Coordinates of C-alpha atoms and ligand atoms in Angstrom, one line a residue:
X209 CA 0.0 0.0 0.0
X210 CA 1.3 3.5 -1.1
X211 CA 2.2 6.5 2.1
X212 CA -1.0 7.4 3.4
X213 CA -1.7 11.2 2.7
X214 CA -3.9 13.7 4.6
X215 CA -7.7 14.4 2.2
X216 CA -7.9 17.9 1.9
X217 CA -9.9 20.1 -0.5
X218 CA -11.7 16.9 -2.1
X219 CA -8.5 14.5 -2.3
X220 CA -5.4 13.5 -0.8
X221 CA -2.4 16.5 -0.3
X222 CA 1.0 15.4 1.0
X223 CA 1.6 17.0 4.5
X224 CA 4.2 19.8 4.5
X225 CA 7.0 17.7 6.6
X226 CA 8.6 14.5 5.6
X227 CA 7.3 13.0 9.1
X228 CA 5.9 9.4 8.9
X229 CA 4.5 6.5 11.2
X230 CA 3.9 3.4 10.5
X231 CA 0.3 1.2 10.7
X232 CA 1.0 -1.9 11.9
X233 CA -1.9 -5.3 11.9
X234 CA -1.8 -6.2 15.2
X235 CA -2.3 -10.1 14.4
X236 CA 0.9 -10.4 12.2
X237 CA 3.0 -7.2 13.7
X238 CA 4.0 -6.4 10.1
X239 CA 4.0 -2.8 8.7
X240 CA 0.8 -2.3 6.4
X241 CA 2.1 1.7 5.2
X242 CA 3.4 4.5 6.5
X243 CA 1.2 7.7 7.3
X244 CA 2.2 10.6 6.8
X245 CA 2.0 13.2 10.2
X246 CA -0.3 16.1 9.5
X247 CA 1.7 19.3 11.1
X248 CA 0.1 22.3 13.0
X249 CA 0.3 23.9 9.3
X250 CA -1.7 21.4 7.9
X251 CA -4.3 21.6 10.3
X252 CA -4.7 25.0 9.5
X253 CA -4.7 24.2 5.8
X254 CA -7.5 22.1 6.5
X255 CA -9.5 23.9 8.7
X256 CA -9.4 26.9 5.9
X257 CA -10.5 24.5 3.6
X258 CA -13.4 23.3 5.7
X259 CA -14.4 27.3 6.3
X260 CA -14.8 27.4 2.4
X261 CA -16.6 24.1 2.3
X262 CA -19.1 25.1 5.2
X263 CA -20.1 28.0 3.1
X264 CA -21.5 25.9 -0.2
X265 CA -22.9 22.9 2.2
X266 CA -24.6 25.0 4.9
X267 CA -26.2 27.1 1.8
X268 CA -27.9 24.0 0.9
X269 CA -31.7 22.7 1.6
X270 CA -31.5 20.0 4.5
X271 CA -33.1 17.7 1.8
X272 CA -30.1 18.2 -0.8
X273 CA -27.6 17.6 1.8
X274 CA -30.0 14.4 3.0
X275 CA -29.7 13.1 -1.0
X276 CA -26.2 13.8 -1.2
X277 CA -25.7 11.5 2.3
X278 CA -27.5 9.0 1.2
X279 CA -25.9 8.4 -1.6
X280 CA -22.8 8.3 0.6
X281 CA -24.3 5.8 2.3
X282 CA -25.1 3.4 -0.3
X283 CA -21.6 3.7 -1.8
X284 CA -20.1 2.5 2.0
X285 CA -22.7 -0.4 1.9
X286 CA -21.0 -1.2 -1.7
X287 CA -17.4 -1.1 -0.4
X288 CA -18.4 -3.4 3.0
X289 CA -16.3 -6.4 2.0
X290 CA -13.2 -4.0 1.1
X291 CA -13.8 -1.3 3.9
X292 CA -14.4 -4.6 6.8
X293 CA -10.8 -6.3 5.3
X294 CA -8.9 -2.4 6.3
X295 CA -10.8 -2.5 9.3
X296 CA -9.9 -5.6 10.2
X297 CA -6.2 -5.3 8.9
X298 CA -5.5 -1.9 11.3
X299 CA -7.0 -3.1 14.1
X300 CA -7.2 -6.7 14.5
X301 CA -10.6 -7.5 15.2
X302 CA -12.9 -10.7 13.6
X303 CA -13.6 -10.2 10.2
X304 CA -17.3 -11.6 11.0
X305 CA -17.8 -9.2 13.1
X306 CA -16.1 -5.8 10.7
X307 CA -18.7 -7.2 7.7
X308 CA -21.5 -7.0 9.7
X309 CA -20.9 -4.1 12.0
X310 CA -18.5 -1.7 11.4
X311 CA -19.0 -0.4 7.4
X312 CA -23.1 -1.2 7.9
X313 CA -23.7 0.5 10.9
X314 CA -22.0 3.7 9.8
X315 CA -24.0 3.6 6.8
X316 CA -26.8 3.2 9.4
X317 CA -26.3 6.1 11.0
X318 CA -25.4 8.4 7.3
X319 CA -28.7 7.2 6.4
X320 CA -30.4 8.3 10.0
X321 CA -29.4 11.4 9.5
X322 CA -29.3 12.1 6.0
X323 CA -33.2 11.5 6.6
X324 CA -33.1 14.1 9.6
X325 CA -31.7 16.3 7.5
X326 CA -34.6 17.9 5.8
X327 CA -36.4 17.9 9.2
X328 CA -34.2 20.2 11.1
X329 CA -36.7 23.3 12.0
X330 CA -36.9 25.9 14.5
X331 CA -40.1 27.3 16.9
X332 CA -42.4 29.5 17.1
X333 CA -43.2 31.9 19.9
X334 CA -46.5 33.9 20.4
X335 CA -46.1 36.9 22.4
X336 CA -49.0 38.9 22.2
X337 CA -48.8 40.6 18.4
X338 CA -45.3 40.6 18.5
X339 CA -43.6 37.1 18.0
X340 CA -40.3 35.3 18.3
X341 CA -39.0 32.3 16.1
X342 CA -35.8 30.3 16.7
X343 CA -33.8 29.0 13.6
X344 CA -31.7 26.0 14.4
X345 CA -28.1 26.9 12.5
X346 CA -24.8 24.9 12.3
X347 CA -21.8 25.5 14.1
X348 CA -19.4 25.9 11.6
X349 CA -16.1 24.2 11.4
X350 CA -16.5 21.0 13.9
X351 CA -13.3 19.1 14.8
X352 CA -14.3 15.2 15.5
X353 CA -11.1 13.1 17.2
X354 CA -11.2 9.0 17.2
X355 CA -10.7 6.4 19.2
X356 CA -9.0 3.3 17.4
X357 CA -11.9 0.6 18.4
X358 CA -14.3 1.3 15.7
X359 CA -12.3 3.2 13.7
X360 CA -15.1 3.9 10.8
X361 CA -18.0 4.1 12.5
X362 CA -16.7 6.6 15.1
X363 CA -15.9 8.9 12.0
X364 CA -19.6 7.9 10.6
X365 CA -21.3 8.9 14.2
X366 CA -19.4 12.2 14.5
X367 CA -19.1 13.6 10.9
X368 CA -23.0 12.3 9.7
X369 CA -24.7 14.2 12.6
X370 CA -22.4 17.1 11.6
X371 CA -23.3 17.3 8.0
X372 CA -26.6 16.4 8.0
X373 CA -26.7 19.7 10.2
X374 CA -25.1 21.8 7.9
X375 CA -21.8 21.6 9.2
X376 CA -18.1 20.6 7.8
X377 CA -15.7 18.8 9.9
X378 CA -11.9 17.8 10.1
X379 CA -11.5 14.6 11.1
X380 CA -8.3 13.0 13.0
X381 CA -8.5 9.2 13.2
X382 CA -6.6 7.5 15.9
X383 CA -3.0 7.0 14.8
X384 CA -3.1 3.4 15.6
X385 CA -5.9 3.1 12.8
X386 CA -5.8 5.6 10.2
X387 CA -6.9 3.7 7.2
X388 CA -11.0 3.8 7.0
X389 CA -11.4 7.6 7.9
X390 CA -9.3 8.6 4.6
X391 CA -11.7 5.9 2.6
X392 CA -14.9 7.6 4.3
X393 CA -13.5 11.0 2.8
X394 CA -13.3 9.7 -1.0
X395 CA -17.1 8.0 -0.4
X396 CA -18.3 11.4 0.8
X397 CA -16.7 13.2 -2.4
X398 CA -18.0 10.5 -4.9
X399 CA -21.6 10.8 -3.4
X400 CA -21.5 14.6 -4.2
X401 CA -20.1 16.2 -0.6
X402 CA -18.2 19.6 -1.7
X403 CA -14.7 19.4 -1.3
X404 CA -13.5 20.7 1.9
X405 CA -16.7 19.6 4.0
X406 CA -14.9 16.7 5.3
X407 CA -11.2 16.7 5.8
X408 CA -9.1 14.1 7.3
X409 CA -5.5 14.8 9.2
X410 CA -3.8 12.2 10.4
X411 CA -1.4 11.4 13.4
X412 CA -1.1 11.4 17.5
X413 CA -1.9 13.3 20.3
X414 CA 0.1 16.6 19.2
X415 CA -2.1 17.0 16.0
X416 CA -5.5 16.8 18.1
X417 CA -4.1 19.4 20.5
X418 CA -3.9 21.6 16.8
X419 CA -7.2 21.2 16.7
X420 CA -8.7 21.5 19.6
X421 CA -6.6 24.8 20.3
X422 CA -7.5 26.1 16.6
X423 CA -9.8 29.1 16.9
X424 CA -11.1 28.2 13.5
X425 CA -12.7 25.2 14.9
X426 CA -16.1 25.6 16.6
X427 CA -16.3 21.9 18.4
X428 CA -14.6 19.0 19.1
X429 CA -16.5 16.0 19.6
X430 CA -13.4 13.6 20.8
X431 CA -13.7 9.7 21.2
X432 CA -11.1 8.0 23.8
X433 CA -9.8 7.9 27.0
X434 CA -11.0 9.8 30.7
X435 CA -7.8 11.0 30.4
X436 CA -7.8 12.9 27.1
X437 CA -10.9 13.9 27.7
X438 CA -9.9 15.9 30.8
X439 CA -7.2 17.4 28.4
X440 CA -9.4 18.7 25.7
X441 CA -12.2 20.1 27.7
X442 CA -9.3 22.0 29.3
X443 CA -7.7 23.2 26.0
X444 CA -11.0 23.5 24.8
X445 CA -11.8 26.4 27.1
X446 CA -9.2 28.6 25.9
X447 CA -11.9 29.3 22.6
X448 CA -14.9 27.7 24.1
X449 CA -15.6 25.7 21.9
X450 CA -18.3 23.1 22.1
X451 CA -17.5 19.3 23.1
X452 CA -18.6 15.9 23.2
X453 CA -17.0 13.7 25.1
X454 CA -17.4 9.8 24.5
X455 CA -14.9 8.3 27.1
X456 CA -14.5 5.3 28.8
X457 CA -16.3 2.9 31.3
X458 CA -16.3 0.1 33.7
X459 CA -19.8 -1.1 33.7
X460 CA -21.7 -3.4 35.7
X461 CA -23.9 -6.4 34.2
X462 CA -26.4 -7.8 36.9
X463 CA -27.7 -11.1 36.6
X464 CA -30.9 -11.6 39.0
X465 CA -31.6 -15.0 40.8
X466 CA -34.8 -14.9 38.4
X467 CA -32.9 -14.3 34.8
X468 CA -32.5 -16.5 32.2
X469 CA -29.2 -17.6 33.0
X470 CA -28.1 -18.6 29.4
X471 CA -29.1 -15.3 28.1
X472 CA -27.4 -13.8 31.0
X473 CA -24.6 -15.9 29.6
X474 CA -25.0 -14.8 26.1
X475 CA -24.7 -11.4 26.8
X476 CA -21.6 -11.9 29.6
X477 CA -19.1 -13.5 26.8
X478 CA -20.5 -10.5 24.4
X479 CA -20.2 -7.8 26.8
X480 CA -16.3 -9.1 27.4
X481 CA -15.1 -10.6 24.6
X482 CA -16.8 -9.1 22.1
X483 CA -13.8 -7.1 19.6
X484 CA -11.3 -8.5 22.0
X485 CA -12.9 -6.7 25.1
X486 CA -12.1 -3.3 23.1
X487 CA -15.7 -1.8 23.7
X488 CA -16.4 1.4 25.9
X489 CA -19.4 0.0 27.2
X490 CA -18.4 -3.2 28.1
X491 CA -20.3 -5.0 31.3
X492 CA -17.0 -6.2 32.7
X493 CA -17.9 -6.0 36.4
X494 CA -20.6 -9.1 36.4
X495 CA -22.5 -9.2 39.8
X496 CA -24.6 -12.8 39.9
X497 CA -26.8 -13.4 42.6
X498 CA -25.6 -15.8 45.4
X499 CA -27.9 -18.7 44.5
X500 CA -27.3 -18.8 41.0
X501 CA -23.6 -17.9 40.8
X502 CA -22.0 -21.5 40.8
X503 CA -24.5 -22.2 37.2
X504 CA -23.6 -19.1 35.6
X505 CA -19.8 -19.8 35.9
X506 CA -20.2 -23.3 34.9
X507 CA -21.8 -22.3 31.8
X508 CA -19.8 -19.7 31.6
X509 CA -16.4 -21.1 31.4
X510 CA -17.7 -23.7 28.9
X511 CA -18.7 -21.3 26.3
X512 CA -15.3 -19.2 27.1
X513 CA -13.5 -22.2 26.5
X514 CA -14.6 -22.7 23.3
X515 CA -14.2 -19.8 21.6
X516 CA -12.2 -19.5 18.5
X517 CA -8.8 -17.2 19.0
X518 CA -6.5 -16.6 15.5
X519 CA -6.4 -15.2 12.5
X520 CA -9.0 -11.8 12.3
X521 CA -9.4 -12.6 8.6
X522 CA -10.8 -16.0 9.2
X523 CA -14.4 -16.2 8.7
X524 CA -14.8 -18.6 12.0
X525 CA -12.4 -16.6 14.3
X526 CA -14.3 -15.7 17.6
X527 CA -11.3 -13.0 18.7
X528 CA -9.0 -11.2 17.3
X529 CA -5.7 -9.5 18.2
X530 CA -5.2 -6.9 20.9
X531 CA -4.5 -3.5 19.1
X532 CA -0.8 -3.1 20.0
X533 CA 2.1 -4.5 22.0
X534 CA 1.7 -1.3 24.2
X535 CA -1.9 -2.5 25.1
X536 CA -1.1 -6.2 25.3
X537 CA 1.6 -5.4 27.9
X538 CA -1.0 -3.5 30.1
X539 CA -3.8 -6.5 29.6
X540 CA -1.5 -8.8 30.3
X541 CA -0.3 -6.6 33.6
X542 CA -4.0 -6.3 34.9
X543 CA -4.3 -9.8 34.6
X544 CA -1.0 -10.7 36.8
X545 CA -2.7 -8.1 38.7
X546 CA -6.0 -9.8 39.3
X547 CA -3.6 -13.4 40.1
X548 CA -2.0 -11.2 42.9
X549 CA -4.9 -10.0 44.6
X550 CA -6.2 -13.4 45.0
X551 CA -9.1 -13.6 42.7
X552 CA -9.8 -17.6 41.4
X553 CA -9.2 -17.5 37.6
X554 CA -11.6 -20.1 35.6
X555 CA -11.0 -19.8 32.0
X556 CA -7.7 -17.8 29.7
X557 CA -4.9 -16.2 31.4
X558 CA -2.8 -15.2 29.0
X559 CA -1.4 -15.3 25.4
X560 CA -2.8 -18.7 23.4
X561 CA -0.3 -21.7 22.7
X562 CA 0.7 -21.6 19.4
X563 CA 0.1 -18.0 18.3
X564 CA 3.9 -16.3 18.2
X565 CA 3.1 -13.5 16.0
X566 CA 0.7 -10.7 16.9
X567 CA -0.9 -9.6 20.0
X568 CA -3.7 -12.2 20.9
X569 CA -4.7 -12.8 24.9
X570 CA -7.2 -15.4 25.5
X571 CA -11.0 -14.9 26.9
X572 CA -10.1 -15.0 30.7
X573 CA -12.8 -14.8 33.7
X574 CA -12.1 -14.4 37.0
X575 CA -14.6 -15.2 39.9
X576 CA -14.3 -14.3 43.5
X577 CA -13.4 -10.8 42.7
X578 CA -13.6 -7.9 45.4
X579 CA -15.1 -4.6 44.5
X580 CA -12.0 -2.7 45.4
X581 CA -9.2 -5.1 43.9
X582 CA -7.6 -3.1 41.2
X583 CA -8.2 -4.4 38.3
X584 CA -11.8 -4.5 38.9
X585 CA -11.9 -1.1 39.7
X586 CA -10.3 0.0 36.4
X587 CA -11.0 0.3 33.1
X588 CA -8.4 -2.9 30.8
X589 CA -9.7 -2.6 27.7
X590 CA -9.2 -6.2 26.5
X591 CA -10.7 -9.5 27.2
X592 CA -10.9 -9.6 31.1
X593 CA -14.1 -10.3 32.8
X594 CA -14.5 -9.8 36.7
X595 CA -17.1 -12.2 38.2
X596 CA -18.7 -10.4 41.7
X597 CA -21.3 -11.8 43.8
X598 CA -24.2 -10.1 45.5
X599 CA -27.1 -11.2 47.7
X600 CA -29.7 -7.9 47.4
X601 CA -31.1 -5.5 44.9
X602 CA -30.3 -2.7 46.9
X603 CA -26.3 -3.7 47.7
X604 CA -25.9 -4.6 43.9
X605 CA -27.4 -1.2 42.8
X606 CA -25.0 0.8 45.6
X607 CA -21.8 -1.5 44.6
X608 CA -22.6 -0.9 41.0
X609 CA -22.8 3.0 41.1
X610 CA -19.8 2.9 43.4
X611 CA -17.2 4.0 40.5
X612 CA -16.4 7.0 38.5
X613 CA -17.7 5.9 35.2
X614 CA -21.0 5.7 34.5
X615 CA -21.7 5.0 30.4
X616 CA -23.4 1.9 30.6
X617 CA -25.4 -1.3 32.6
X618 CA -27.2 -4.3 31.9
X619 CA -29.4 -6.4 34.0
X620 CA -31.2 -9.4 33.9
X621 CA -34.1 -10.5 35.5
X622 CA -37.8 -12.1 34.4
X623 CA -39.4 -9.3 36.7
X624 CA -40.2 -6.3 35.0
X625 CA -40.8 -4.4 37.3
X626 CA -37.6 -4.6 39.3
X627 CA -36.0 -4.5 35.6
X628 CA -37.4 -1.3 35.4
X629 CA -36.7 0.0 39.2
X630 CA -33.0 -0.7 39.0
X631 CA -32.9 0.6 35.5
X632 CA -33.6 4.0 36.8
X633 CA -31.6 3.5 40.0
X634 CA -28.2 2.8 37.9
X635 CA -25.6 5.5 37.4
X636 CA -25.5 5.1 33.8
X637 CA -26.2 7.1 30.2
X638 CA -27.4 3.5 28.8
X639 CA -28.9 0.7 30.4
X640 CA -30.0 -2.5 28.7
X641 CA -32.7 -5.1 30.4
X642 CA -32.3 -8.4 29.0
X643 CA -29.3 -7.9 26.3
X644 CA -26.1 -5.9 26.1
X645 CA -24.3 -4.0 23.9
X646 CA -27.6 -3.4 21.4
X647 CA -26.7 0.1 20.2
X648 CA -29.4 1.4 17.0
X649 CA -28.6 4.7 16.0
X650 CA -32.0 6.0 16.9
X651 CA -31.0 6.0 20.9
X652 CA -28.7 8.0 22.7
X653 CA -25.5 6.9 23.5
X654 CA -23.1 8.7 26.1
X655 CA -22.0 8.2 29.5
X656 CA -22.8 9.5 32.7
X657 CA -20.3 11.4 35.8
X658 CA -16.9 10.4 33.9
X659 CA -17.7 8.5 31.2
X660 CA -18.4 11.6 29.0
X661 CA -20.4 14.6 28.0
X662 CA -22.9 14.9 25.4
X663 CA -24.6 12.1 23.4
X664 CA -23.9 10.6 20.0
X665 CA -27.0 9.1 17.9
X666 CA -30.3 10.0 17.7
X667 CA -32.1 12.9 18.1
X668 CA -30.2 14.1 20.7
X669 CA -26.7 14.9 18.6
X670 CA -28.6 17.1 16.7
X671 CA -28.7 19.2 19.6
X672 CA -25.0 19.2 19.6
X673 CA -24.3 20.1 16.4
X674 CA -26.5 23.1 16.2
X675 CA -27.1 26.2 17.9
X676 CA -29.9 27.7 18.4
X677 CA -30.9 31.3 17.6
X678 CA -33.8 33.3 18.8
X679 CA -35.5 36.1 16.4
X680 CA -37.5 38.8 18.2
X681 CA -40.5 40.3 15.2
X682 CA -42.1 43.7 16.8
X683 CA -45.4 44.3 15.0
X684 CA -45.5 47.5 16.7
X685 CA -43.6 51.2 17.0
X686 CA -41.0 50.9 19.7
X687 CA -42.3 52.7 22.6
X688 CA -39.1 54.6 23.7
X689 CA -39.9 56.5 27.6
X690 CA -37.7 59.4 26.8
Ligands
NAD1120 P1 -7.0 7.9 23.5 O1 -7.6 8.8 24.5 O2 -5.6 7.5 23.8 O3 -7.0 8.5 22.1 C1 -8.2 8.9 21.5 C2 -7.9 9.9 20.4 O4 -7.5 11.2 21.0 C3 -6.7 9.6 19.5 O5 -7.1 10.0 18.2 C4 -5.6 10.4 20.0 O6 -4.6 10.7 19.0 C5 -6.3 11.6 20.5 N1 -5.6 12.3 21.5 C6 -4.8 11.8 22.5 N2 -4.4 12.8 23.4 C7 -4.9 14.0 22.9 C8 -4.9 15.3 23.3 N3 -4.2 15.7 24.4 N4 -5.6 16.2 22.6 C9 -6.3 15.9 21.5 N5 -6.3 14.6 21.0 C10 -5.7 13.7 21.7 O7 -8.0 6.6 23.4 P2 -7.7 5.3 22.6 O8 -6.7 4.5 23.3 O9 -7.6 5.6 21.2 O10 -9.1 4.6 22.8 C11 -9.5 3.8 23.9 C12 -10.4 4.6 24.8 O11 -11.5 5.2 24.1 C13 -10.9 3.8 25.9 O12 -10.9 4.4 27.2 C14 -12.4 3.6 25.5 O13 -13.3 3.3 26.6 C15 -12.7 4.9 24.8 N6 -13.8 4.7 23.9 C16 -15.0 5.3 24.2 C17 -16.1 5.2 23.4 C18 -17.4 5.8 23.7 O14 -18.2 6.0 22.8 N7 -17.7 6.2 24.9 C19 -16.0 4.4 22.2 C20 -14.8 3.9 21.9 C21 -13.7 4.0 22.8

């Protein structure tokens, strides 16, 4: 594969330094290109370039840009079998799992919103004779910054909200997996998106501080850690800019002496090992009721057991690789961790037998956990599940909300009431009753206390990619008192 350049203007522009970094696959360690580093200049070049895009998109009808989107769209659902093999090529994951969710559910949510488009109105205010109206205007410039996860359809949930909305954006993928952002840019110019209205910059932490500290830029809606997130809502304040914040979690899945414990199960192994455990909102603190906690582990580790570890682009592979040897080191180190502190493990443990190459941990539960041992405390980020016990609904609902994250929960139960009840006791911007993970584009998602700020999806990121402005009408003479 040739250097991958920045796409500004409509098509790909060399940066202005020689500055490189490599993309590597994570499940054979080799080298897929180079990318080439976008400098503070380049930022600038693009965010000029999205200023002259804003002004041809945002003079559009909502129902043109909604066409143009759609067509977008329907190009990505064309390129799924190409765009899944990148995916799964940067960053490791099960090629099952990249054909049927990562292309398709960004051109999920283009579609959501390209149909929102032509909806996006204002009010109207009577006030007596006089009246008021509020137009519902884009912001400008938005700045979106990615996580390396879901590489694609992080840069489909921030940029189709954003243009759908009249809005451009420059886009930074995560440097660990720059490939699909820079594909999503050509699909958006073949479907008819003015040049300019989405750019895409690549490299590391230094070229999202260029962003987020660029005046030019009128938001930043940032994907990753609790950490960065701190960072740029800091930075962010020096120009006040707008932000979205979609950080990380620790979330509880409660299993109910009443639940259906293989569905329970079901949703355990996909809440953990799901994309090798890389998922925000992950349920990996799973509290079982006393009386049903010896089952639930026994069917548990079975299933565990048996899932398929290798090669991503093997249709039957279960898990992938880990994204880096960074991250495998600190998996590995949180499950030494979890040995030390004296919780039982049951299934995994570390790297497979027989897998020398790339960065591959195996499916590992442990049970007997302790609310404050450190690794259950914290967030890994890979295929580690913590296994808690808990005798009532109020002790499981206090333990649950005792963290500092609070994006997600899950809880199982044939009682709908209680389902409901502990629902709305949970610290949490999404909770799921009877599944896990389910995430349509047409609800909210975004965390609660320190798992983020804002929401993606839906209605409600509409909100966040507009501002509102009010229009006073007099039907009268202004009556002046001097
Ligand atoms: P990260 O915070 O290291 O990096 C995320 C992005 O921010 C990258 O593009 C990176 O280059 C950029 N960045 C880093 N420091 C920056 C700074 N100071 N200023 C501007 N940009 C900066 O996160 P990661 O390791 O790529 O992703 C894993 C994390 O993302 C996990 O914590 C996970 O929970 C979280 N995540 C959250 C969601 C969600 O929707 N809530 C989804 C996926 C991942």
């Amino acid at each position: 594969m040739d250097t991958l350049r920045l796409y500004i203007d409509g098509g790909y522009v060399d940066a202005d330094s020689d500055i490189t970094f490599p993309t590597v696959n994570p499940a054979s360690e080799e080298t897929i290109t180079e990318v080439q580093q976008a400098s503070d200049g380049d930022v600038d070049r693009a965010v000029k370039s999205s200023q002259a895009g804003f002004e041809a998109w945002s003079a559009m009808t909502g129902a043109e840009r909604g066409r143009i989107l759609n067509r977008a769209a329907h190009i990505l659902r064309e390129r799924n079998d190409e765009l899944a093999q990148l995916e799964v090529l940067d960053t490791g994951k099960p090629i099952a799992e990249a054909i049927e969710v990562d292309v398709l559910s960004g051109a999920d949510c283009i579609e959501y919103f390209a149909g929102m488009a032509a909806t996006l109105r204002g009010d109207h205010y009577d006030l007596g004779g006089d009246f008021a109206y509020t137009r519902r205007e884009p912001l400008g410039v938005t700045g979106g910054i990615g996580a390396w996860n879901y590489p694609l359809q992080i840069a489909c949930w921030k940029s189709a909200p954003a243009l759908a909305c009249g809005n451009a954006m420059v886009f930074k993928p995560a440097e660990l997996t720059p490939l699909t952002a820079a594909r999503l840019a050509e699909v958006y110019t073949e479907a008819g998106v003015p040049d300019g209205v989405f750019n895409v910059v690549q490299g590391d932490a230094r070229t999202g501080q260029a962003m987020v500290s660029h005046p030019g830029i009128a938001k930043i809606s940032l994907t990753g850690e609790v950490g960065t997130g701190k960072k740029v809502m800091a930075s962010a304040a020096a120009t006040l800019k707008h932000v979205t914040l979609e950080l990380g979690g620790k979330s509880p899945l409660i299993v109910f002496d009443d639940a259906d414990i293989d569905n329970a199960v079901s949703a355990a192994l996909l809440a953990n090992f799901y994309t090798q455990g890389e998922v925000c909102s992950n349920g990996t603190r799973v509290f079982v009721h006393e009386s049903v906690h010896a089952d639930f582990i026994e069917r548990l580790a079975s299933r565990a057991r048996k899932m398929r570890i290798g090669d991503p682009l093997d249709p039957a592979t279960d898990v992938g690789a880990l994204i880096s040897e960074e991250h495998l080191t600190k998996v590995l180190g949180y499950i030494d961790m979890a040995r030390s502190a004296g919780a039982r493990l049951v299934c995994g443990g570390g790297r497979p037998a027989g897998l020398d190459r790339g960065w591959f941990v195996e499916p590992t539960v442990f049970d007997q956990c302790t609310d404050d041992m450190q690794f259950v405390t914290e967030e890994i980020f890979g295929p580690v599940m913590a296994v808690l016990t808990f005798g009532s609904e109020d002790e499981v609902i206090a333990r649950a909300n005792d963290t500092v994250y609070g994006l997600a929960a899950g809880v199982f139960t044939s009682d709908l009431a209680r389902g409901h009840r502990v629902a709305a006791a949970l610290e949490a911007g999404i909770v799921w009753i009877n599944t896990y993970n389910i995430t349509p584009i047409e609800m909210p998602f975004g965390g609660y206390k320190q798992s983020g700020l804002g929401r993606e999806n839906s209605h409600a990121a509409i909100e966040h990619y507009t501002q509102l402005k009010a229009v006073y009408v007099a039907t009268g003479d202004v009556e002046a008192p001097y």
